[in-house]
PDB file of C-alpha atoms and ligand atoms in Angstrom:
ATOM      1  CA  MET A   7      40.975 143.727 202.980  1.00  0.00           C
ATOM      2  CA  GLN A   8      44.244 145.609 203.100  1.00  0.00           C
ATOM      3  CA  THR A   9      47.633 144.255 204.231  1.00  0.00           C
ATOM      4  CA  LYS A  10      47.366 145.080 207.954  1.00  0.00           C
ATOM      5  CA  GLU A  11      43.915 143.587 208.259  1.00  0.00           C
ATOM      6  CA  LEU A  12      44.974 140.463 206.371  1.00  0.00           C
ATOM      7  CA  GLU A  13      47.942 140.094 208.705  1.00  0.00           C
ATOM      8  CA  ARG A  14      45.584 140.269 211.676  1.00  0.00           C
ATOM      9  CA  VAL A  15      43.306 137.613 210.204  1.00  0.00           C
ATOM     10  CA  ALA A  16      46.322 135.370 209.570  1.00  0.00           C
ATOM     11  CA  ARG A  17      47.401 135.731 213.213  1.00  0.00           C
ATOM     12  CA  GLN A  18      43.897 134.811 214.388  1.00  0.00           C
ATOM     13  CA  ILE A  19      43.903 131.732 212.136  1.00  0.00           C
ATOM     14  CA  ARG A  20      47.323 130.690 213.499  1.00  0.00           C
ATOM     15  CA  ARG A  21      46.095 131.052 217.069  1.00  0.00           C
ATOM     16  CA  ARG A  22      42.953 128.976 216.411  1.00  0.00           C
ATOM     17  CA  ASP A  23      44.950 126.356 214.507  1.00  0.00           C
ATOM     18  CA  LEU A  24      47.350 125.901 217.415  1.00  0.00           C
ATOM     19  CA  GLN A  25      44.433 125.405 219.786  1.00  0.00           C
ATOM     20  CA  ALA A  26      42.666 122.963 217.445  1.00  0.00           C
ATOM     21  CA  VAL A  27      45.752 120.769 217.082  1.00  0.00           C
ATOM     22  CA  TYR A  28      46.392 120.870 220.825  1.00  0.00           C
ATOM     23  CA  ASP A  29      42.768 119.992 221.667  1.00  0.00           C
ATOM     24  CA  ALA A  30      42.596 117.198 219.057  1.00  0.00           C
ATOM     25  CA  GLY A  31      46.000 115.793 220.035  1.00  0.00           C
ATOM     26  CA  ALA A  32      46.896 115.464 216.346  1.00  0.00           C
ATOM     27  CA  GLY A  33      47.448 117.497 213.208  1.00  0.00           C
ATOM     28  CA  HIS A  34      50.127 118.891 210.935  1.00  0.00           C
ATOM     29  CA  ILE A  35      50.993 122.142 212.590  1.00  0.00           C
ATOM     30  CA  GLY A  36      54.299 122.909 210.840  1.00  0.00           C
ATOM     31  CA  GLY A  37      52.872 122.975 207.319  1.00  0.00           C
ATOM     32  CA  GLU A  38      49.794 124.794 208.563  1.00  0.00           C
ATOM     33  CA  MET A  39      51.832 127.636 210.007  1.00  0.00           C
ATOM     34  CA  SER A  40      53.799 127.989 206.752  1.00  0.00           C
ATOM     35  CA  ALA A  41      50.643 128.184 204.604  1.00  0.00           C
ATOM     36  CA  ILE A  42      48.309 130.358 206.700  1.00  0.00           C
ATOM     37  CA  ASP A  43      49.360 133.786 205.385  1.00  0.00           C
ATOM     38  CA  ILE A  44      48.609 132.659 201.830  1.00  0.00           C
ATOM     39  CA  LEU A  45      45.271 131.105 202.856  1.00  0.00           C
ATOM     40  CA  ALA A  46      44.265 134.355 204.556  1.00  0.00           C
ATOM     41  CA  ALA A  47      45.176 136.404 201.467  1.00  0.00           C
ATOM     42  CA  LEU A  48      43.267 134.035 199.195  1.00  0.00           C
ATOM     43  CA  TYR A  49      40.021 133.914 201.164  1.00  0.00           C
ATOM     44  CA  PHE A  50      39.945 137.457 202.540  1.00  0.00           C
ATOM     45  CA  ARG A  51      41.215 139.354 199.496  1.00  0.00           C
ATOM     46  CA  VAL A  52      41.753 137.463 196.276  1.00  0.00           C
ATOM     47  CA  LEU A  53      39.228 134.676 195.717  1.00  0.00           C
ATOM     48  CA  LYS A  54      35.796 135.429 194.340  1.00  0.00           C
ATOM     49  CA  VAL A  55      33.814 133.031 196.550  1.00  0.00           C
ATOM     50  CA  TYR A  56      30.259 132.930 197.881  1.00  0.00           C
ATOM     51  CA  PRO A  57      29.987 131.256 201.319  1.00  0.00           C
ATOM     52  CA  ASP A  58      26.176 131.091 201.009  1.00  0.00           C
ATOM     53  CA  GLU A  59      26.437 129.488 197.562  1.00  0.00           C
ATOM     54  CA  PRO A  60      29.649 127.461 197.805  1.00  0.00           C
ATOM     55  CA  ARG A  61      29.125 125.783 194.416  1.00  0.00           C
ATOM     56  CA  ARG A  62      28.128 128.871 192.432  1.00  0.00           C
ATOM     57  CA  ALA A  63      29.364 128.320 188.881  1.00  0.00           C
ATOM     58  CA  ASP A  64      31.422 131.494 188.559  1.00  0.00           C
ATOM     59  CA  ARG A  65      33.350 131.081 191.831  1.00  0.00           C
ATOM     60  CA  ASP A  66      37.126 130.973 191.789  1.00  0.00           C
ATOM     61  CA  ARG A  67      38.461 127.560 192.716  1.00  0.00           C
ATOM     62  CA  PHE A  68      41.106 126.819 195.343  1.00  0.00           C
ATOM     63  CA  ILE A  69      42.461 123.330 195.948  1.00  0.00           C
ATOM     64  CA  LEU A  70      44.589 122.614 199.003  1.00  0.00           C
ATOM     65  CA  SER A  71      46.616 119.798 197.492  1.00  0.00           C
ATOM     66  CA  LYS A  72      48.709 119.434 200.665  1.00  0.00           C
ATOM     67  CA  GLY A  73      45.561 118.045 202.273  1.00  0.00           C
ATOM     68  CA  HIS A  74      47.294 117.047 205.525  1.00  0.00           C
ATOM     69  CA  THR A  75      47.101 120.734 206.497  1.00  0.00           C
ATOM     70  CA  ALA A  76      43.295 120.595 206.351  1.00  0.00           C
ATOM     71  CA  CYS A  77      42.832 122.182 209.772  1.00  0.00           C
ATOM     72  CA  ALA A  78      44.166 125.535 208.538  1.00  0.00           C
ATOM     73  CA  LEU A  79      41.761 125.384 205.585  1.00  0.00           C
ATOM     74  CA  TYR A  80      38.806 124.554 207.867  1.00  0.00           C
ATOM     75  CA  ILE A  81      39.547 127.501 210.116  1.00  0.00           C
ATOM     76  CA  THR A  82      39.905 129.839 207.134  1.00  0.00           C
ATOM     77  CA  LEU A  83      36.661 128.600 205.555  1.00  0.00           C
ATOM     78  CA  ALA A  84      34.756 128.895 208.827  1.00  0.00           C
ATOM     79  CA  LYS A  85      36.084 132.388 209.437  1.00  0.00           C
ATOM     80  CA  ARG A  86      35.018 133.353 205.909  1.00  0.00           C
ATOM     81  CA  GLY A  87      31.499 132.114 206.664  1.00  0.00           C
ATOM     82  CA  PHE A  88      31.269 128.730 204.929  1.00  0.00           C
ATOM     83  CA  PHE A  89      30.233 127.015 208.187  1.00  0.00           C
ATOM     84  CA  PRO A  90      30.039 127.985 211.872  1.00  0.00           C
ATOM     85  CA  GLU A  91      33.346 128.700 213.597  1.00  0.00           C
ATOM     86  CA  GLU A  92      32.172 126.710 216.649  1.00  0.00           C
ATOM     87  CA  GLU A  93      32.395 123.566 214.518  1.00  0.00           C
ATOM     88  CA  ILE A  94      36.211 123.795 214.560  1.00  0.00           C
ATOM     89  CA  SER A  95      36.091 122.290 218.069  1.00  0.00           C
ATOM     90  CA  THR A  96      34.931 119.001 216.458  1.00  0.00           C
ATOM     91  CA  PHE A  97      38.133 118.649 214.410  1.00  0.00           C
ATOM     92  CA  LEU A  98      39.110 114.936 214.297  1.00  0.00           C
ATOM     93  CA  GLN A  99      36.330 113.938 216.720  1.00  0.00           C
ATOM     94  CA  PRO A 100      34.135 110.895 215.936  1.00  0.00           C
ATOM     95  CA  HIS A 101      31.328 111.795 213.456  1.00  0.00           C
ATOM     96  CA  SER A 102      32.828 115.218 212.713  1.00  0.00           C
ATOM     97  CA  ARG A 103      32.975 116.227 209.057  1.00  0.00           C
ATOM     98  CA  LEU A 104      36.272 117.958 209.791  1.00  0.00           C
ATOM     99  CA  ASN A 105      38.511 114.982 209.123  1.00  0.00           C
ATOM    100  CA  GLY A 106      42.293 114.895 208.935  1.00  0.00           C
ATOM    101  CA  HIS A 107      42.055 115.442 205.179  1.00  0.00           C
ATOM    102  CA  PRO A 108      39.441 117.628 203.440  1.00  0.00           C
ATOM    103  CA  ASN A 109      36.339 115.992 201.975  1.00  0.00           C
ATOM    104  CA  CYS A 110      34.395 117.951 199.337  1.00  0.00           C
ATOM    105  CA  ASN A 111      31.287 115.846 199.930  1.00  0.00           C
ATOM    106  CA  LYS A 112      31.120 116.952 203.551  1.00  0.00           C
ATOM    107  CA  VAL A 113      32.670 120.374 203.976  1.00  0.00           C
ATOM    108  CA  PRO A 114      31.285 123.457 202.181  1.00  0.00           C
ATOM    109  CA  GLY A 115      34.012 125.309 200.314  1.00  0.00           C
ATOM    110  CA  VAL A 116      36.276 122.282 199.814  1.00  0.00           C
ATOM    111  CA  GLU A 117      36.678 121.851 196.040  1.00  0.00           C
ATOM    112  CA  THR A 118      38.053 118.328 195.859  1.00  0.00           C
ATOM    113  CA  ASN A 119      39.273 115.602 198.167  1.00  0.00           C
ATOM    114  CA  THR A 120      42.997 115.698 198.874  1.00  0.00           C
ATOM    115  CA  GLY A 121      45.426 113.886 201.154  1.00  0.00           C
ATOM    116  CA  PRO A 122      47.262 111.524 198.847  1.00  0.00           C
ATOM    117  CA  LEU A 123      49.919 113.970 197.647  1.00  0.00           C
ATOM    118  CA  GLY A 124      50.301 114.701 193.940  1.00  0.00           C
ATOM    119  CA  HIS A 125      46.627 114.874 192.970  1.00  0.00           C
ATOM    120  CA  GLY A 126      45.536 118.478 193.523  1.00  0.00           C
ATOM    121  CA  LEU A 127      47.481 119.996 190.636  1.00  0.00           C
ATOM    122  CA  PRO A 128      46.295 117.439 188.052  1.00  0.00           C
ATOM    123  CA  VAL A 129      42.697 118.091 189.176  1.00  0.00           C
ATOM    124  CA  ALA A 130      43.283 121.859 189.029  1.00  0.00           C
ATOM    125  CA  VAL A 131      44.604 121.523 185.461  1.00  0.00           C
ATOM    126  CA  GLY A 132      41.356 119.744 184.568  1.00  0.00           C
ATOM    127  CA  ILE A 133      39.227 122.445 186.198  1.00  0.00           C
ATOM    128  CA  ALA A 134      41.194 125.244 184.514  1.00  0.00           C
ATOM    129  CA  THR A 135      41.005 123.471 181.157  1.00  0.00           C
ATOM    130  CA  ALA A 136      37.233 123.190 181.516  1.00  0.00           C
ATOM    131  CA  GLY A 137      37.112 126.892 182.374  1.00  0.00           C
ATOM    132  CA  LYS A 138      39.116 127.789 179.291  1.00  0.00           C
ATOM    133  CA  LEU A 139      37.065 125.587 176.965  1.00  0.00           C
ATOM    134  CA  THR A 140      33.819 127.173 178.176  1.00  0.00           C
ATOM    135  CA  SER A 141      35.227 130.733 178.419  1.00  0.00           C
ATOM    136  CA  ALA A 142      34.198 130.688 182.089  1.00  0.00           C
ATOM    137  CA  ASP A 143      35.124 133.660 184.230  1.00  0.00           C
ATOM    138  CA  TYR A 144      36.827 131.879 187.123  1.00  0.00           C
ATOM    139  CA  HIS A 145      40.453 131.453 188.145  1.00  0.00           C
ATOM    140  CA  THR A 146      41.852 128.224 189.566  1.00  0.00           C
ATOM    141  CA  TYR A 147      44.409 128.200 192.372  1.00  0.00           C
ATOM    142  CA  VAL A 148      46.128 125.177 193.859  1.00  0.00           C
ATOM    143  CA  MET A 149      48.639 124.921 196.688  1.00  0.00           C
ATOM    144  CA  THR A 150      51.140 122.077 196.917  1.00  0.00           C
ATOM    145  CA  GLY A 151      53.893 121.353 199.412  1.00  0.00           C
ATOM    146  CA  ASP A 152      57.503 121.389 198.242  1.00  0.00           C
ATOM    147  CA  GLY A 153      57.954 117.763 199.296  1.00  0.00           C
ATOM    148  CA  GLU A 154      54.796 117.046 197.343  1.00  0.00           C
ATOM    149  CA  MET A 155      56.529 118.315 194.197  1.00  0.00           C
ATOM    150  CA  GLN A 156      58.537 115.089 194.291  1.00  0.00           C
ATOM    151  CA  GLU A 157      55.405 113.324 193.003  1.00  0.00           C
ATOM    152  CA  GLY A 158      55.764 112.677 189.253  1.00  0.00           C
ATOM    153  CA  SER A 159      52.074 113.359 188.557  1.00  0.00           C
ATOM    154  CA  ASN A 160      52.727 117.058 189.215  1.00  0.00           C
ATOM    155  CA  TRP A 161      55.247 117.294 186.398  1.00  0.00           C
ATOM    156  CA  GLU A 162      52.861 115.711 183.890  1.00  0.00           C
ATOM    157  CA  ALA A 163      50.258 118.271 184.953  1.00  0.00           C
ATOM    158  CA  ILE A 164      52.815 121.081 184.621  1.00  0.00           C
ATOM    159  CA  MET A 165      53.533 119.997 181.040  1.00  0.00           C
ATOM    160  CA  ALA A 166      49.824 119.813 180.217  1.00  0.00           C
ATOM    161  CA  ALA A 167      49.048 123.241 181.718  1.00  0.00           C
ATOM    162  CA  SER A 168      51.713 124.793 179.543  1.00  0.00           C
ATOM    163  CA  GLN A 169      50.557 122.938 176.436  1.00  0.00           C
ATOM    164  CA  PHE A 170      46.957 124.066 177.028  1.00  0.00           C
ATOM    165  CA  GLY A 171      48.022 127.704 177.654  1.00  0.00           C
ATOM    166  CA  LEU A 172      46.255 127.876 181.017  1.00  0.00           C
ATOM    167  CA  GLY A 173      46.575 131.544 181.922  1.00  0.00           C
ATOM    168  CA  ASN A 174      43.657 130.911 184.289  1.00  0.00           C
ATOM    169  CA  LEU A 175      45.744 128.669 186.588  1.00  0.00           C
ATOM    170  CA  THR A 176      48.001 129.596 189.522  1.00  0.00           C
ATOM    171  CA  LEU A 177      50.122 127.020 191.319  1.00  0.00           C
ATOM    172  CA  ILE A 178      51.421 128.050 194.733  1.00  0.00           C
ATOM    173  CA  ILE A 179      54.285 125.925 196.035  1.00  0.00           C
ATOM    174  CA  ASP A 180      54.681 126.206 199.807  1.00  0.00           C
ATOM    175  CA  HIS A 181      58.482 126.031 199.763  1.00  0.00           C
ATOM    176  CA  ASN A 182      59.148 125.520 203.466  1.00  0.00           C
ATOM    177  CA  ARG A 183      62.220 123.340 202.788  1.00  0.00           C
ATOM    178  CA  PHE A 184      60.931 120.365 204.776  1.00  0.00           C
ATOM    179  CA  GLN A 185      58.733 117.417 204.127  1.00  0.00           C
ATOM    180  CA  GLN A 186      57.825 114.606 206.541  1.00  0.00           C
ATOM    181  CA  GLY A 187      60.765 113.458 208.643  1.00  0.00           C
ATOM    182  CA  ALA A 188      63.464 115.136 206.562  1.00  0.00           C
ATOM    183  CA  ALA A 189      64.658 118.275 204.868  1.00  0.00           C
ATOM    184  CA  LEU A 190      63.810 118.536 201.185  1.00  0.00           C
ATOM    185  CA  ALA A 191      67.529 118.851 200.391  1.00  0.00           C
ATOM    186  CA  ASP A 192      68.213 115.461 202.004  1.00  0.00           C
ATOM    187  CA  THR A 193      65.573 113.576 199.983  1.00  0.00           C
ATOM    188  CA  ASN A 194      64.793 114.184 196.276  1.00  0.00           C
ATOM    189  CA  ASP A 195      65.817 117.823 196.213  1.00  0.00           C
ATOM    190  CA  VAL A 196      63.490 119.491 193.680  1.00  0.00           C
ATOM    191  CA  ALA A 197      64.924 122.947 194.426  1.00  0.00           C
ATOM    192  CA  PRO A 198      65.570 125.270 192.746  1.00  0.00           C
ATOM    193  CA  LEU A 199      61.992 125.301 191.494  1.00  0.00           C
ATOM    194  CA  ARG A 200      61.973 128.463 189.371  1.00  0.00           C
ATOM    195  CA  PRO A 201      64.198 127.246 186.492  1.00  0.00           C
ATOM    196  CA  LYS A 202      62.287 123.976 186.284  1.00  0.00           C
ATOM    197  CA  LEU A 203      58.895 125.664 186.006  1.00  0.00           C
ATOM    198  CA  GLU A 204      60.280 128.217 183.540  1.00  0.00           C
ATOM    199  CA  ALA A 205      61.722 125.425 181.404  1.00  0.00           C
ATOM    200  CA  PHE A 206      58.215 123.976 181.211  1.00  0.00           C
ATOM    201  CA  GLY A 207      56.870 127.299 179.915  1.00  0.00           C
ATOM    202  CA  TRP A 208      55.344 128.779 183.070  1.00  0.00           C
ATOM    203  CA  ASP A 209      55.536 132.318 184.408  1.00  0.00           C
ATOM    204  CA  VAL A 210      57.223 132.175 187.805  1.00  0.00           C
ATOM    205  CA  THR A 211      57.182 134.612 190.730  1.00  0.00           C
ATOM    206  CA  GLU A 212      59.293 134.020 193.840  1.00  0.00           C
ATOM    207  CA  ILE A 213      58.085 135.612 197.043  1.00  0.00           C
ATOM    208  CA  ASN A 214      58.423 135.517 200.792  1.00  0.00           C
ATOM    209  CA  GLY A 215      55.278 133.474 201.413  1.00  0.00           C
ATOM    210  CA  ASN A 216      54.940 134.695 204.992  1.00  0.00           C
ATOM    211  CA  GLU A 217      54.946 138.359 203.929  1.00  0.00           C
ATOM    212  CA  MET A 218      51.478 139.675 203.100  1.00  0.00           C
ATOM    213  CA  ALA A 219      52.716 142.605 201.023  1.00  0.00           C
ATOM    214  CA  GLU A 220      54.435 140.133 198.674  1.00  0.00           C
ATOM    215  CA  ILE A 221      51.679 137.503 198.692  1.00  0.00           C
ATOM    216  CA  VAL A 222      48.761 139.633 197.474  1.00  0.00           C
ATOM    217  CA  PRO A 223      50.285 141.021 194.245  1.00  0.00           C
ATOM    218  CA  ALA A 224      51.644 137.578 193.346  1.00  0.00           C
ATOM    219  CA  LEU A 225      48.194 136.014 193.735  1.00  0.00           C
ATOM    220  CA  GLU A 226      46.638 138.812 191.670  1.00  0.00           C
ATOM    221  CA  HIS A 227      49.076 138.333 188.765  1.00  0.00           C
ATOM    222  CA  ARG A 228      47.399 137.496 185.455  1.00  0.00           C
ATOM    223  CA  GLY A 229      49.025 136.504 182.161  1.00  0.00           C
ATOM    224  CA  SER A 230      48.585 134.241 179.163  1.00  0.00           C
ATOM    225  CA  ARG A 231      50.654 131.390 180.616  1.00  0.00           C
ATOM    226  CA  PRO A 232      50.119 129.303 183.757  1.00  0.00           C
ATOM    227  CA  HIS A 233      51.645 131.019 186.775  1.00  0.00           C
ATOM    228  CA  CYS A 234      53.674 129.438 189.562  1.00  0.00           C
ATOM    229  CA  ILE A 235      54.324 131.233 192.824  1.00  0.00           C
ATOM    230  CA  VAL A 236      57.353 129.788 194.564  1.00  0.00           C
ATOM    231  CA  ALA A 237      56.483 130.854 198.104  1.00  0.00           C
ATOM    232  CA  HIS A 238      59.527 130.758 200.361  1.00  0.00           C
ATOM    233  CA  THR A 239      58.084 130.052 203.785  1.00  0.00           C
ATOM    234  CA  ASN A 240      59.073 128.736 207.198  1.00  0.00           C
ATOM    235  CA  LYS A 241      57.644 125.495 208.475  1.00  0.00           C
ATOM    236  CA  GLY A 242      56.171 126.339 211.888  1.00  0.00           C
ATOM    237  CA  HIS A 243      56.218 130.078 211.074  1.00  0.00           C
ATOM    238  CA  GLY A 244      55.278 132.283 214.034  1.00  0.00           C
ATOM    239  CA  ILE A 245      56.185 129.841 216.819  1.00  0.00           C
ATOM    240  CA  SER A 246      59.885 130.095 217.644  1.00  0.00           C
ATOM    241  CA  PHE A 247      60.559 126.553 218.833  1.00  0.00           C
ATOM    242  CA  MET A 248      58.653 124.977 215.921  1.00  0.00           C
ATOM    243  CA  GLN A 249      60.151 127.004 213.123  1.00  0.00           C
ATOM    244  CA  ASP A 250      62.293 125.024 210.671  1.00  0.00           C
ATOM    245  CA  ARG A 251      62.310 121.976 212.950  1.00  0.00           C
ATOM    246  CA  VAL A 252      61.531 118.778 211.097  1.00  0.00           C
ATOM    247  CA  ASP A 253      59.826 117.081 214.056  1.00  0.00           C
ATOM    248  CA  TRP A 254      57.057 119.724 214.047  1.00  0.00           C
ATOM    249  CA  HIS A 255      55.642 118.324 210.793  1.00  0.00           C
ATOM    250  CA  HIS A 256      53.058 116.514 212.890  1.00  0.00           C
ATOM    251  CA  LYS A 257      54.181 116.738 216.492  1.00  0.00           C
ATOM    252  CA  VAL A 258      51.621 117.952 219.050  1.00  0.00           C
ATOM    253  CA  PRO A 259      52.652 120.497 221.682  1.00  0.00           C
ATOM    254  CA  ASN A 260      52.542 119.460 225.330  1.00  0.00           C
ATOM    255  CA  ARG A 261      50.908 121.834 227.812  1.00  0.00           C
ATOM    256  CA  GLU A 262      54.035 123.854 228.476  1.00  0.00           C
ATOM    257  CA  GLN A 263      54.830 124.174 224.769  1.00  0.00           C
ATOM    258  CA  TYR A 264      51.211 125.075 224.038  1.00  0.00           C
ATOM    259  CA  GLU A 265      51.272 127.866 226.585  1.00  0.00           C
ATOM    260  CA  GLN A 266      54.537 129.235 225.232  1.00  0.00           C
ATOM    261  CA  ALA A 267      53.165 129.150 221.687  1.00  0.00           C
ATOM    262  CA  VAL A 268      49.943 130.883 222.779  1.00  0.00           C
ATOM    263  CA  ALA A 269      52.023 133.600 224.426  1.00  0.00           C
ATOM    264  CA  GLU A 270      54.128 134.098 221.293  1.00  0.00           C
ATOM    265  CA  LEU A 271      51.128 134.253 218.988  1.00  0.00           C
ATOM    266  CA  SER A 272      49.175 136.472 221.364  1.00  0.00           C
ATOM    267  CA  GLU A 273      52.078 138.924 221.513  1.00  0.00           C
ATOM    268  CA  ALA A 274      51.703 139.292 217.770  1.00  0.00           C
ATOM    269  CA  LEU A 275      47.942 139.903 217.916  1.00  0.00           C
TER     270      LEU A 275
HETATM  271  C1  TPP B  13      51.165 109.958 198.101  1.00  0.00           C
HETATM  272  C2  TPP B  13      51.491 110.266 199.517  1.00  0.00           C
HETATM  273  N1  TPP B  13      52.625 109.797 200.045  1.00  0.00           N
HETATM  274  C3  TPP B  13      52.925 110.038 201.343  1.00  0.00           C
HETATM  275  C4  TPP B  13      52.073 110.759 202.125  1.00  0.00           C
HETATM  276  C5  TPP B  13      52.389 111.000 203.601  1.00  0.00           C
HETATM  277  N2  TPP B  13      52.776 112.392 203.820  1.00  0.00           N
HETATM  278  C6  TPP B  13      51.898 113.251 204.385  1.00  0.00           C
HETATM  279  S1  TPP B  13      52.549 114.790 204.505  1.00  0.00           S
HETATM  280  C7  TPP B  13      53.997 114.316 203.836  1.00  0.00           C
HETATM  281  C8  TPP B  13      55.119 115.295 203.625  1.00  0.00           C
HETATM  282  C9  TPP B  13      54.695 116.404 202.735  1.00  0.00           C
HETATM  283  O1  TPP B  13      55.684 117.387 202.676  1.00  0.00           O
HETATM  284  P1  TPP B  13      55.371 118.752 201.983  1.00  0.00           P
HETATM  285  O2  TPP B  13      54.673 118.501 200.694  1.00  0.00           O
HETATM  286  O3  TPP B  13      56.627 119.512 201.920  1.00  0.00           O
HETATM  287  O4  TPP B  13      54.304 119.384 202.977  1.00  0.00           O
HETATM  288  P2  TPP B  13      54.487 120.517 204.109  1.00  0.00           P
HETATM  289  O5  TPP B  13      55.937 120.709 204.354  1.00  0.00           O
HETATM  290  O6  TPP B  13      53.861 121.739 203.538  1.00  0.00           O
HETATM  291  O7  TPP B  13      53.749 120.002 205.317  1.00  0.00           O
HETATM  292  C10 TPP B  13      53.985 112.959 203.508  1.00  0.00           C
HETATM  293  C11 TPP B  13      55.115 112.228 202.904  1.00  0.00           C
HETATM  294  C12 TPP B  13      50.877 111.233 201.535  1.00  0.00           C
HETATM  295  N3  TPP B  13      50.003 111.966 202.206  1.00  0.00           N
HETATM  296  N4  TPP B  13      50.624 110.981 200.224  1.00  0.00           N
HETATM  297 MG1   MG B  14      57.345 121.180 202.809  1.00  0.00          MG
END
């Protein structure tokens, strides 16, 4: 898909995500809105994946380490054909496999279980290392939150990836400047991220992570060293009253707010 089409898919995912969170009465809408453009680019342009054979050996791997934003991943996977789109209406319902955090034993296309922050990147380093050792033809992508980068396990994994020369690994940091209940700058401020990753021996690209024309080339970058994309995004991107507001990490819109958000997202369709 080309840029315009990818932008349209991203808008459709945003619209469905808003509805799913509203219907379920729970979710993590802010961090979903910040990540959706990158998810759309991954699944509709960049990743070599096979919805009918989700475990095919040569597939590219993507791990959503910020597992609390599972709903956006479910919608993207369903839209890409991994399971029926109608199933999204079961999100968070009793007996649904679409839980609040993604489960690889239940949901086709989910690579590994996430939710406890700080685990996706270490797992991705293991998968990429295995790929390198076996000369496998797949690329491993992982997306973390910026608050998540406060977890020490990530920095051990960053050291290891550099040591192992993992040119087959891309880390995307969703740098939306907020974590849960606070701005990143008011907690353990890990920004600026670029010099830290570069000091550890990574290639680093900084992009506007809500701008498709910048996202695609960054995801397609290949080199001999592990690659980090510092994606500058907006938490709540696309919905004016949610954007950059800390309370929309996991707040649920009331009816009036829902209708306003639908109108704003529909305008963009
Ligand atoms: C180990 C761990 N500690 C705490 C939490 C609770 N928690 C869920 S989301 C979140 C904030 C994450 O912020 P960030 O990584 O910036 O995510 P985003 O802004 O993309 O939503 C926290 C602390 C968790 N899931 N795992
Ligand atoms: Mg964040």
